[in-house]
Coordinates of N, CA and C in Angstrom, one line a residue:
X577 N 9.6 -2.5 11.8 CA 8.4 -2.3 11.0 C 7.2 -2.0 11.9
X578 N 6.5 -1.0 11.7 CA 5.0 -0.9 12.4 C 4.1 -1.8 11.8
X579 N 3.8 -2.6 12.1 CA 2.2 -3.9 11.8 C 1.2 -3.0 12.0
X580 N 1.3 -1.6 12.8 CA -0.4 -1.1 13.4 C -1.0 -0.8 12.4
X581 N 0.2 0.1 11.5 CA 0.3 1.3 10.7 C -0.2 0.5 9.1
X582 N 0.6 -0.6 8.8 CA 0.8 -1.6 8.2 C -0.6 -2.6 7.9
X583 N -1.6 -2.5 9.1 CA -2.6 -3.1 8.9 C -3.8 -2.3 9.1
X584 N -3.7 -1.1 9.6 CA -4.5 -0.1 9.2 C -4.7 0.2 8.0
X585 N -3.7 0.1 7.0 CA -3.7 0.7 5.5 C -4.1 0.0 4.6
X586 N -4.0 -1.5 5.1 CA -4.5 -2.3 4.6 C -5.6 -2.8 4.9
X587 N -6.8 -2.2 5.6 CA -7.9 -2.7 6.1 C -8.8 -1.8 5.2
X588 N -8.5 -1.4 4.9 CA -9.4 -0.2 3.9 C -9.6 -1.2 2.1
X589 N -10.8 -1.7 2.1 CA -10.6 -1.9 0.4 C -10.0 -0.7 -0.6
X590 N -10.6 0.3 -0.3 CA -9.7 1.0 -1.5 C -8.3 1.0 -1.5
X591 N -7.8 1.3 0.1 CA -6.7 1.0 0.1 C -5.3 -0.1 -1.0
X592 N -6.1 -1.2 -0.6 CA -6.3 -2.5 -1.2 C -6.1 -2.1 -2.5
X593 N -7.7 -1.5 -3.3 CA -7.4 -1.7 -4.5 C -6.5 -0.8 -5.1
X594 N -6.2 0.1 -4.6 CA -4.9 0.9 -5.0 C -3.6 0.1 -4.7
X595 N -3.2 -0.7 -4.3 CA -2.1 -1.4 -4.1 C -2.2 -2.1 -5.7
X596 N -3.6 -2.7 -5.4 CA -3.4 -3.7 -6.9 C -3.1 -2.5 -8.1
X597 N -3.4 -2.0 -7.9 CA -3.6 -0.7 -9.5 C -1.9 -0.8 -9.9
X598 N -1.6 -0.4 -8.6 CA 0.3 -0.4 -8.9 C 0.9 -1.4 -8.6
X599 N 0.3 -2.5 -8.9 CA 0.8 -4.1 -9.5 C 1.4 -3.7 -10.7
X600 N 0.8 -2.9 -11.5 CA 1.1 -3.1 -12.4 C 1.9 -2.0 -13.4
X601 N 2.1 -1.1 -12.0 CA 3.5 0.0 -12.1 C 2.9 1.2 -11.7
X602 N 3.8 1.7 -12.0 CA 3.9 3.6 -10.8 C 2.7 4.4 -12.0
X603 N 1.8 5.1 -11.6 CA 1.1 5.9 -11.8 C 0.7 7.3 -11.3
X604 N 0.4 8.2 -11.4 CA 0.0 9.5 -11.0 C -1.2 9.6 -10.2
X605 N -1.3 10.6 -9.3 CA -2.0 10.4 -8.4 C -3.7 10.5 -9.3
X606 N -3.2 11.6 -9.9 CA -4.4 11.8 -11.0 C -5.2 10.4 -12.0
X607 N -4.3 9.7 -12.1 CA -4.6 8.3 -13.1 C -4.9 7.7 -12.1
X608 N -4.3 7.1 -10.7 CA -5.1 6.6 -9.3 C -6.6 7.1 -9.5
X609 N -6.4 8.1 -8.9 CA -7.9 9.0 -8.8 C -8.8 8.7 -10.1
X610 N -8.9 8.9 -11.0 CA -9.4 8.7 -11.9 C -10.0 7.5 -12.2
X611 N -10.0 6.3 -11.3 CA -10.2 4.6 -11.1 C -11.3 4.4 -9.9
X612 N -11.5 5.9 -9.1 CA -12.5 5.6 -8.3 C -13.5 6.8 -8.4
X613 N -14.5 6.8 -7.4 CA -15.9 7.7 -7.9 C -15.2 8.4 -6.5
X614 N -14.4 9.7 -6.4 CA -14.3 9.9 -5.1 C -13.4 11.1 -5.0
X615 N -13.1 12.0 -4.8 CA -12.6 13.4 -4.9 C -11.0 13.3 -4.6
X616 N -10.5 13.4 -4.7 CA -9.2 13.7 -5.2 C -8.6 13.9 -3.9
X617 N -9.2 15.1 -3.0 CA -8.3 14.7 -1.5 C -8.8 13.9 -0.9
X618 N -9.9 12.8 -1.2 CA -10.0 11.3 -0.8 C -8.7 10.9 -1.2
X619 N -8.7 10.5 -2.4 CA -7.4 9.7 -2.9 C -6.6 10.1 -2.3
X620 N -6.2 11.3 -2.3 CA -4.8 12.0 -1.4 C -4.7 11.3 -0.2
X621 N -6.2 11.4 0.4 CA -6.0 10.8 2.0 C -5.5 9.4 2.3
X622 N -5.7 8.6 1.1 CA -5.9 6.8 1.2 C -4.1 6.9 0.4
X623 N -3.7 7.8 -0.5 CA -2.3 7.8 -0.9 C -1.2 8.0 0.7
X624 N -1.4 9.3 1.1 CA -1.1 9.3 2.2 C -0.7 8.6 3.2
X625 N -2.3 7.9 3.9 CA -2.2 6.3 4.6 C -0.6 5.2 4.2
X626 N -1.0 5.1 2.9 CA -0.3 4.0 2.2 C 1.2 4.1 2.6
X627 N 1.7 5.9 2.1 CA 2.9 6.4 2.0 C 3.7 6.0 3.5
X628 N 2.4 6.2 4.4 CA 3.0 6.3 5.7 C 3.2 5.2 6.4
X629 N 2.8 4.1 6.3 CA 2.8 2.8 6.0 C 3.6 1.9 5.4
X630 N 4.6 2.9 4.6 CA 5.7 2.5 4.0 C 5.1 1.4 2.5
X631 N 4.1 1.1 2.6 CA 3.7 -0.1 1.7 C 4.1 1.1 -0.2
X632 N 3.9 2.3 -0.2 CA 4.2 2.8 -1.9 C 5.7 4.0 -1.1
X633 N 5.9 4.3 -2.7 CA 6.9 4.9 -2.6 C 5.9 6.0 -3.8
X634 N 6.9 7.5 -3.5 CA 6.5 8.5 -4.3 C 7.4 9.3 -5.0
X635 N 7.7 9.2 -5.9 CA 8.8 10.4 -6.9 C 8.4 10.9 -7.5
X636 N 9.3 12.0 -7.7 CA 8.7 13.7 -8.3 C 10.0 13.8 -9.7
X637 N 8.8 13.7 -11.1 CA 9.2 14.2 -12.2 C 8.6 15.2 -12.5
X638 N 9.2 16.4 -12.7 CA 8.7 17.2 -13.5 C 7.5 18.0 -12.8
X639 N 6.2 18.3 -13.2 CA 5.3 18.5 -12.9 C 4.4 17.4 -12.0
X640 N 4.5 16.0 -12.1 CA 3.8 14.9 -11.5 C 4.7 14.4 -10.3
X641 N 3.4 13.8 -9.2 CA 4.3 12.9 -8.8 C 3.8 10.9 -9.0
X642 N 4.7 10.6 -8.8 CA 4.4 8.9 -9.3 C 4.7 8.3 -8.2
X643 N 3.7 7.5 -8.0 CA 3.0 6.3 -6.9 C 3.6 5.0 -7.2
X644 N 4.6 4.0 -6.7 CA 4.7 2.9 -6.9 C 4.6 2.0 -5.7
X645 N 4.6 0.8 -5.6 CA 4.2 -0.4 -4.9 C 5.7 -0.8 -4.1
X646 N 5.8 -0.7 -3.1 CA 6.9 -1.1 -2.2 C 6.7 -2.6 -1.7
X647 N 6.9 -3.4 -2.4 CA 6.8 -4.8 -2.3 C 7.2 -5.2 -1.2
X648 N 8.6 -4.5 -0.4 CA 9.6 -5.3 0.7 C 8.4 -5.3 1.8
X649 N 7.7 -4.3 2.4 CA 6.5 -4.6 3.3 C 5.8 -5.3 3.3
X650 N 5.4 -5.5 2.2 CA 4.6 -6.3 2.1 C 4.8 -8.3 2.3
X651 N 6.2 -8.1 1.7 CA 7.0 -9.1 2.3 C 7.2 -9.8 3.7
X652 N 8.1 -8.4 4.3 CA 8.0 -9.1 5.5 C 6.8 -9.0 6.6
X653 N 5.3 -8.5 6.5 CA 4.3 -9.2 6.5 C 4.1 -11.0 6.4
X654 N 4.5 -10.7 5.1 CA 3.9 -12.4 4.9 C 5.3 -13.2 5.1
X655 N 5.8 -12.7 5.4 CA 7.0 -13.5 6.5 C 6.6 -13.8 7.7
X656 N 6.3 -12.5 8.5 CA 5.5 -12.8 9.5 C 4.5 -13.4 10.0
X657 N 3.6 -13.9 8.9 CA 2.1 -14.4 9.2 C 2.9 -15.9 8.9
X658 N 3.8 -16.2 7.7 CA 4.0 -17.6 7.9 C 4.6 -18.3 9.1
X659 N 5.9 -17.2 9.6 CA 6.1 -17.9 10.7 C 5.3 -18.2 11.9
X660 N 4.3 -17.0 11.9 CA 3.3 -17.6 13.0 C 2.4 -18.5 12.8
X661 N 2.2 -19.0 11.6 CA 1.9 -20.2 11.3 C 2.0 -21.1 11.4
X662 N 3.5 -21.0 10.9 CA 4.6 -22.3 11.1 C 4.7 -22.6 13.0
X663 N 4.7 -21.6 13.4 CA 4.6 -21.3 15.2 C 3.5 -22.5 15.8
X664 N 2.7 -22.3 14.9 CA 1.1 -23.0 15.3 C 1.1 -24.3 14.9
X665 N 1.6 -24.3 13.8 CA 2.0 -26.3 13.1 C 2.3 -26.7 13.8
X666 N 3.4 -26.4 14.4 CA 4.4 -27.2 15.8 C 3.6 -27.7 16.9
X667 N 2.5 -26.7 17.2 CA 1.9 -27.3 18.7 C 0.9 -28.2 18.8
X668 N 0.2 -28.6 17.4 CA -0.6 -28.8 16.3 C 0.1 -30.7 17.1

């Protein structure tokens, strides 16, 4: 897993709040877009980020494509921050 890539994409609030948007399932980049004041190859560029980052996934129906939330990264993230936590308990 890249952390660089991983915390770059996530350092961005929009970023961010696009992640939450697709909490609550896969939407189009157009319905994305449509949640912020901001041009559309913005969105593209912050979708992009994300894609590359591995944090969303993208599939192609038809004429659209659909943005969903890739949970497992996000996972072992906070896998990682616990055990370095748990790392720091110990010496504690």
């Amino acid at each position: 897993m890249a952390f660089a890539e991983t915390f770059k994409a996530l350092s961005d609030p929009v970023r961010r709040e696009i992640l939450n948007l697709l909490k609550g399932g896969r939407l189009t980049a157009g319905e994305i877009a449509g949640q912020f004041d901001m041009t559309a190859a913005t969105v593209s560029y912050h979708l992009s980020l994300l894609k590359k980052a591995g944090l969303i996934f993208e599939s192609r129906e038809k004429n659209y494509i659909y943005y969903s939330l890739n949970a497992s990264v996000l996972e072992e993230v906070l896998l990682w921050l616990q055990d370095l936590k748990g790392a720091n308990d110990h010496e504690a």
